[in-house]
PDB file of C-alpha atoms in Angstrom:
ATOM      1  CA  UNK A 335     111.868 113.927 116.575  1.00 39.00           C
ATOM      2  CA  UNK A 336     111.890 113.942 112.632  1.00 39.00           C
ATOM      3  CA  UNK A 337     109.146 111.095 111.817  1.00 49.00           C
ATOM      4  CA  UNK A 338     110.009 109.739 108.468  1.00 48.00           C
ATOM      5  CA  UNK A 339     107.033 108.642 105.935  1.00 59.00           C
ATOM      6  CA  UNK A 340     105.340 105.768 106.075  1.00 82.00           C
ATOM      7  CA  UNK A 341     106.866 102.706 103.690  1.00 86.00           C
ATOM      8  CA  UNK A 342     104.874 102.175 100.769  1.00 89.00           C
ATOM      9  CA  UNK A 343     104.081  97.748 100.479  1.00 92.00           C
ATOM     10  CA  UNK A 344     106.572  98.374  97.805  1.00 92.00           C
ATOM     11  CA  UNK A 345     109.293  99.211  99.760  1.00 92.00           C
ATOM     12  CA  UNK A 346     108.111  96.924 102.524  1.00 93.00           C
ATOM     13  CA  UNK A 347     109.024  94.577  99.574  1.00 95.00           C
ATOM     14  CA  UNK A 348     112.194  95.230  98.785  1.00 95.00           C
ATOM     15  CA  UNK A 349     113.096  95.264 102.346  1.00 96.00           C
ATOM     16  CA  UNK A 350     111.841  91.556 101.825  1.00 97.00           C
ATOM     17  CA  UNK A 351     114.038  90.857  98.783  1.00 97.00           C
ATOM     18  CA  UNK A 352     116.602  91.808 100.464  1.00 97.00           C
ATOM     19  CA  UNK A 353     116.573  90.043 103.735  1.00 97.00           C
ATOM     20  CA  UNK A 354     116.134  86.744 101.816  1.00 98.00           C
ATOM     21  CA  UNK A 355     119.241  87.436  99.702  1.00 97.00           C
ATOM     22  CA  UNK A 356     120.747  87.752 103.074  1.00 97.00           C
ATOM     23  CA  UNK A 357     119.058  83.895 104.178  1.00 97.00           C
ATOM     24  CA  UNK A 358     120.550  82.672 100.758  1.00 96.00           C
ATOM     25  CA  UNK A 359     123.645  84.212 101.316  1.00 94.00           C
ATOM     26  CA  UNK A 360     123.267  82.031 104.683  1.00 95.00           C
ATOM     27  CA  UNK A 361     122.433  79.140 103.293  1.00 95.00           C
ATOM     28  CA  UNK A 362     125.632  79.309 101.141  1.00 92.00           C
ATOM     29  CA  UNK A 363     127.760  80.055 104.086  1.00 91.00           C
ATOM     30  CA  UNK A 364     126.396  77.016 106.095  1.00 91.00           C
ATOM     31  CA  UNK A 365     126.603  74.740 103.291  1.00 91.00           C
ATOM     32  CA  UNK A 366     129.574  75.315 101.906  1.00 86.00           C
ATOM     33  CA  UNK A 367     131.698  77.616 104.555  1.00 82.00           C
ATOM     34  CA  UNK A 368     135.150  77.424 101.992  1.00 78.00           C
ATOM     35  CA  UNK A 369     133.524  79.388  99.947  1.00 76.00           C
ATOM     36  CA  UNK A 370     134.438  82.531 101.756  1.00 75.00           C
ATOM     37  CA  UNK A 371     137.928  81.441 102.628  1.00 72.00           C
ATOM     38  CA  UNK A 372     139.194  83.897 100.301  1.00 70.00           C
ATOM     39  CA  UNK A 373     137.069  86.884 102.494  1.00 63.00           C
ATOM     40  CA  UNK A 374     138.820  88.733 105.155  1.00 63.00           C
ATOM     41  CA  UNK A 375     137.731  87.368 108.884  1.00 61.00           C
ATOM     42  CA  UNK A 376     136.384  90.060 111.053  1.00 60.00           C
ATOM     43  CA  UNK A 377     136.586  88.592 113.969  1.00 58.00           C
ATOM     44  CA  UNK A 378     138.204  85.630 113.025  1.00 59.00           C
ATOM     45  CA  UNK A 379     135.250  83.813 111.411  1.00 65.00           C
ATOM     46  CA  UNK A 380     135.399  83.519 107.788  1.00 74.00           C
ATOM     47  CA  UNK A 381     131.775  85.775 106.827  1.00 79.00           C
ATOM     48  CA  UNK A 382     130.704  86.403 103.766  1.00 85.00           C
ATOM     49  CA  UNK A 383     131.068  90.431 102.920  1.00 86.00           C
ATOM     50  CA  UNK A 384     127.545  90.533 101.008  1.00 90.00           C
ATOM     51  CA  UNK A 385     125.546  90.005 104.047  1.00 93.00           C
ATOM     52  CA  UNK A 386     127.416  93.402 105.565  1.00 92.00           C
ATOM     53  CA  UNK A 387     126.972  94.965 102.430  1.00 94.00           C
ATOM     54  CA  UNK A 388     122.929  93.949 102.096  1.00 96.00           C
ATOM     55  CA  UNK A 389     122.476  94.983 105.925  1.00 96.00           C
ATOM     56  CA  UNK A 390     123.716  98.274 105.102  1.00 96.00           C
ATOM     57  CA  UNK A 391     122.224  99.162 101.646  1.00 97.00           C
ATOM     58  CA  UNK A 392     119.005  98.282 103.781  1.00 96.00           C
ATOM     59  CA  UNK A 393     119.824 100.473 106.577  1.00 96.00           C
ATOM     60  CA  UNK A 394     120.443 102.736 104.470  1.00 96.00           C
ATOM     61  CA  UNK A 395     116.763 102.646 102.534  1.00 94.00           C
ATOM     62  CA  UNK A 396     115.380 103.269 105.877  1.00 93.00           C
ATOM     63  CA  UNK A 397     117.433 106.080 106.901  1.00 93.00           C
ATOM     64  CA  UNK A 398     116.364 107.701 103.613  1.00 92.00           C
ATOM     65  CA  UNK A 399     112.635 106.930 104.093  1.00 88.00           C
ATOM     66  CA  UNK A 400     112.143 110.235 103.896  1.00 87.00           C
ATOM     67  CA  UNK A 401     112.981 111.168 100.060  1.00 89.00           C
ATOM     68  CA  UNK A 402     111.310 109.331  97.189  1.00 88.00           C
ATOM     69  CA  UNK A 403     114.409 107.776  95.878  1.00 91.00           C
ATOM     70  CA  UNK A 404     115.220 106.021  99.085  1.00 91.00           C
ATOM     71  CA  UNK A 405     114.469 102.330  97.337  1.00 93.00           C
ATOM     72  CA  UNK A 406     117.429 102.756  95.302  1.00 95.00           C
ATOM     73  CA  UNK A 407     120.255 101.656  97.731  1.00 96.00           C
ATOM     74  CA  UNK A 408     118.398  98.247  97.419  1.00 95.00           C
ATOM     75  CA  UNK A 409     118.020  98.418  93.811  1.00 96.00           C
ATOM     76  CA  UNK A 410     121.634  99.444  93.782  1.00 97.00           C
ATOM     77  CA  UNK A 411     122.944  96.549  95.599  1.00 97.00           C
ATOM     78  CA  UNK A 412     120.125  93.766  93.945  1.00 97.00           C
ATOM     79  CA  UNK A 413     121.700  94.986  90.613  1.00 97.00           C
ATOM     80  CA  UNK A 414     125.693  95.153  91.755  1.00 96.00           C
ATOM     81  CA  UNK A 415     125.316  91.246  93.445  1.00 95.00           C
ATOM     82  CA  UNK A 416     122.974  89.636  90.670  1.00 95.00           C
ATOM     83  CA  UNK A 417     123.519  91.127  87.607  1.00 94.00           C
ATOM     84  CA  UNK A 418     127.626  92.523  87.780  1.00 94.00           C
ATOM     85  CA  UNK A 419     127.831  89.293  89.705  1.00 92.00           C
ATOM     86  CA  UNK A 420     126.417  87.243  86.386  1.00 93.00           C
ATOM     87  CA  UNK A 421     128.318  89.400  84.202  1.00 94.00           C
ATOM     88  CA  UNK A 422     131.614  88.950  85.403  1.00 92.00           C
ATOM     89  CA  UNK A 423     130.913  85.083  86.267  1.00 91.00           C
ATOM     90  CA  UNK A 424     130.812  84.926  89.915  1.00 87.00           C
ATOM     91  CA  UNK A 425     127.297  83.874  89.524  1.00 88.00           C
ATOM     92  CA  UNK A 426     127.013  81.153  87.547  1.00 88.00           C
ATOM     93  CA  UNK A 427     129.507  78.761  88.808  1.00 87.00           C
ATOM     94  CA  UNK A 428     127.597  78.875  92.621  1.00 84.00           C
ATOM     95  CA  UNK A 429     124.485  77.390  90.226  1.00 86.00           C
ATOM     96  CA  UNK A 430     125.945  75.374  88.402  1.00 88.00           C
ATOM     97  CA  UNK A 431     128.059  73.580  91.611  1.00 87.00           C
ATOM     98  CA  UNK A 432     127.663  69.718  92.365  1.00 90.00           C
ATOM     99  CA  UNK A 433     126.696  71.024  96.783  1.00 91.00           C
ATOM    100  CA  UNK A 434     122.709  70.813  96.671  1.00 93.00           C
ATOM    101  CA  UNK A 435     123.287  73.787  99.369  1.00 92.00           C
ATOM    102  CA  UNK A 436     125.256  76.390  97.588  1.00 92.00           C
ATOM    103  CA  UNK A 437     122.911  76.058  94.653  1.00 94.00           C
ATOM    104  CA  UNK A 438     119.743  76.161  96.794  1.00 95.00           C
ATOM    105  CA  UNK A 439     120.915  78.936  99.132  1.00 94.00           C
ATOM    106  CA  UNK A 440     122.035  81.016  95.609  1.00 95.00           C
ATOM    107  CA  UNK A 441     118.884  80.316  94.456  1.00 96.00           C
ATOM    108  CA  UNK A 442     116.927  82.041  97.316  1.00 97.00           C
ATOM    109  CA  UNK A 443     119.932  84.736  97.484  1.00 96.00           C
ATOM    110  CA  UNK A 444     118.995  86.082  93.845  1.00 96.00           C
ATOM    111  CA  UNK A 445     115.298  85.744  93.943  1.00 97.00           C
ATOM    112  CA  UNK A 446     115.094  87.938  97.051  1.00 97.00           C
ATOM    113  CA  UNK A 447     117.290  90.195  94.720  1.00 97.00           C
ATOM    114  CA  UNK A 448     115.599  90.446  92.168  1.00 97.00           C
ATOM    115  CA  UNK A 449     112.659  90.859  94.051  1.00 97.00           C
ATOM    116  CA  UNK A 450     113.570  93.776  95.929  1.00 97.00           C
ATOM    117  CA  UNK A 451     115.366  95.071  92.528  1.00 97.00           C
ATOM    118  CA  UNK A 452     112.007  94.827  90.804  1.00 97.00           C
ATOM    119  CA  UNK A 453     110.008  96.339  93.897  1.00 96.00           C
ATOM    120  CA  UNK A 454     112.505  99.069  94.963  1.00 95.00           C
ATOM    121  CA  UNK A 455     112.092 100.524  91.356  1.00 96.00           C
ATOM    122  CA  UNK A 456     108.426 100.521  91.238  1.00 95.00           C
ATOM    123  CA  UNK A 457     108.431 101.909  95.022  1.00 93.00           C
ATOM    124  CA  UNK A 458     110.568 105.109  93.527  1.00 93.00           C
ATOM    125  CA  UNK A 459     108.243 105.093  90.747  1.00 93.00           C
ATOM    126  CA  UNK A 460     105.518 105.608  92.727  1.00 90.00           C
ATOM    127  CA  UNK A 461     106.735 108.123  95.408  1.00 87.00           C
ATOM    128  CA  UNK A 462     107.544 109.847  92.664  1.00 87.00           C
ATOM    129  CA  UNK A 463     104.497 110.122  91.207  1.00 86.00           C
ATOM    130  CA  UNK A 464     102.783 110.717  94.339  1.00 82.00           C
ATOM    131  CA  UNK A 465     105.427 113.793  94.694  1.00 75.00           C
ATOM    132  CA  UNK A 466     104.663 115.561  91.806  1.00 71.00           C
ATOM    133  CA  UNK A 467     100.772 114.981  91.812  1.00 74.00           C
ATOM    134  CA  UNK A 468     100.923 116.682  95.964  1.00 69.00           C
ATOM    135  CA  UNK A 469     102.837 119.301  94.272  1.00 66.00           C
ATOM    136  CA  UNK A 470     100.904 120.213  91.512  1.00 67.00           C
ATOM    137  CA  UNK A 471      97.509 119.720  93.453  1.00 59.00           C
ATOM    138  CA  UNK A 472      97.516 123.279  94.831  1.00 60.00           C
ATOM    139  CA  UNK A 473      98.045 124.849  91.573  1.00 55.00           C
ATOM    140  CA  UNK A 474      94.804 122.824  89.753  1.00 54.00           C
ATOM    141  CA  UNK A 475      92.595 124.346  93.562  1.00 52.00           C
ATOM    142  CA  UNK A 476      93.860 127.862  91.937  1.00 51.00           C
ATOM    143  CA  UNK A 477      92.657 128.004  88.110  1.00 55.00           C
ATOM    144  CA  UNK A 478      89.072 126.568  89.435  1.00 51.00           C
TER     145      UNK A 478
END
């Protein structure tokens, strides 16, 4: 059975971020469900698709834990939902809306993004680093 590393507290926090974009995202959906009219219903329950898509980037950090660079699926989608999100003004308007809900539950939604944006990034930095110091350990044993 292929045992993957352990999660650094780094990753452990982006994993965070992550799941309480998803709450946000829930707290949206509850208080304001027409919203997501405009998303296709699955199973006929209008659901907002950036809940699927943060359950998945997350999955897919874990199925990576293996490889150094496995944070950046939740970097990825942090950056894709908060900051192409601001930049093309889907954002905004959710803050700026008059339902005490949708503003607190996007509130929430891009702090946990931004925190596992910020995390996931310093978790790659730091397997990295770890990576290339095991790597380069042998070779300092040698010249002694």
């Amino acid at each position: 059975m292929l045992r993957p590393r352990q999660l650094s507290r780094n990753t452990l926090l982006s994993l965070a971020g992550l799941l309480v974009g998803v709450v946000g995202l829930v707290v949206q959906w509850f208080a304001d469900p027409s919203t997501f009219a405009d998303a296709l219903p699955p199973f006929g329950v209008v659901f907002p698709p950036g809940i699927a898509f943060i359950v998945v980037f997350g999955v897919l950090v874990l199925l990576t834990a293996r490889w150094w660079w496995h944070p950046a699926f939740g970097v990825f989608i942090a950056f894709w939902i908060v900051g192409v999100g601001t930049l093309a003004g889907q954002l905004t308007p959710n803050l700026t809306s008059h339902n005490l809900g949708t503003v607190t539950g996007n509130v929430v939604m891009t702090a946990g993004l931004v925190l596992a944006f910020v995390a996931g990034l310093l978790s790659m930095i730091g397997a990295r680093r770890t990576q290339r110091t095991r790597r380069s350990a042998p070779d300092q044993v040698r010249q002694r």
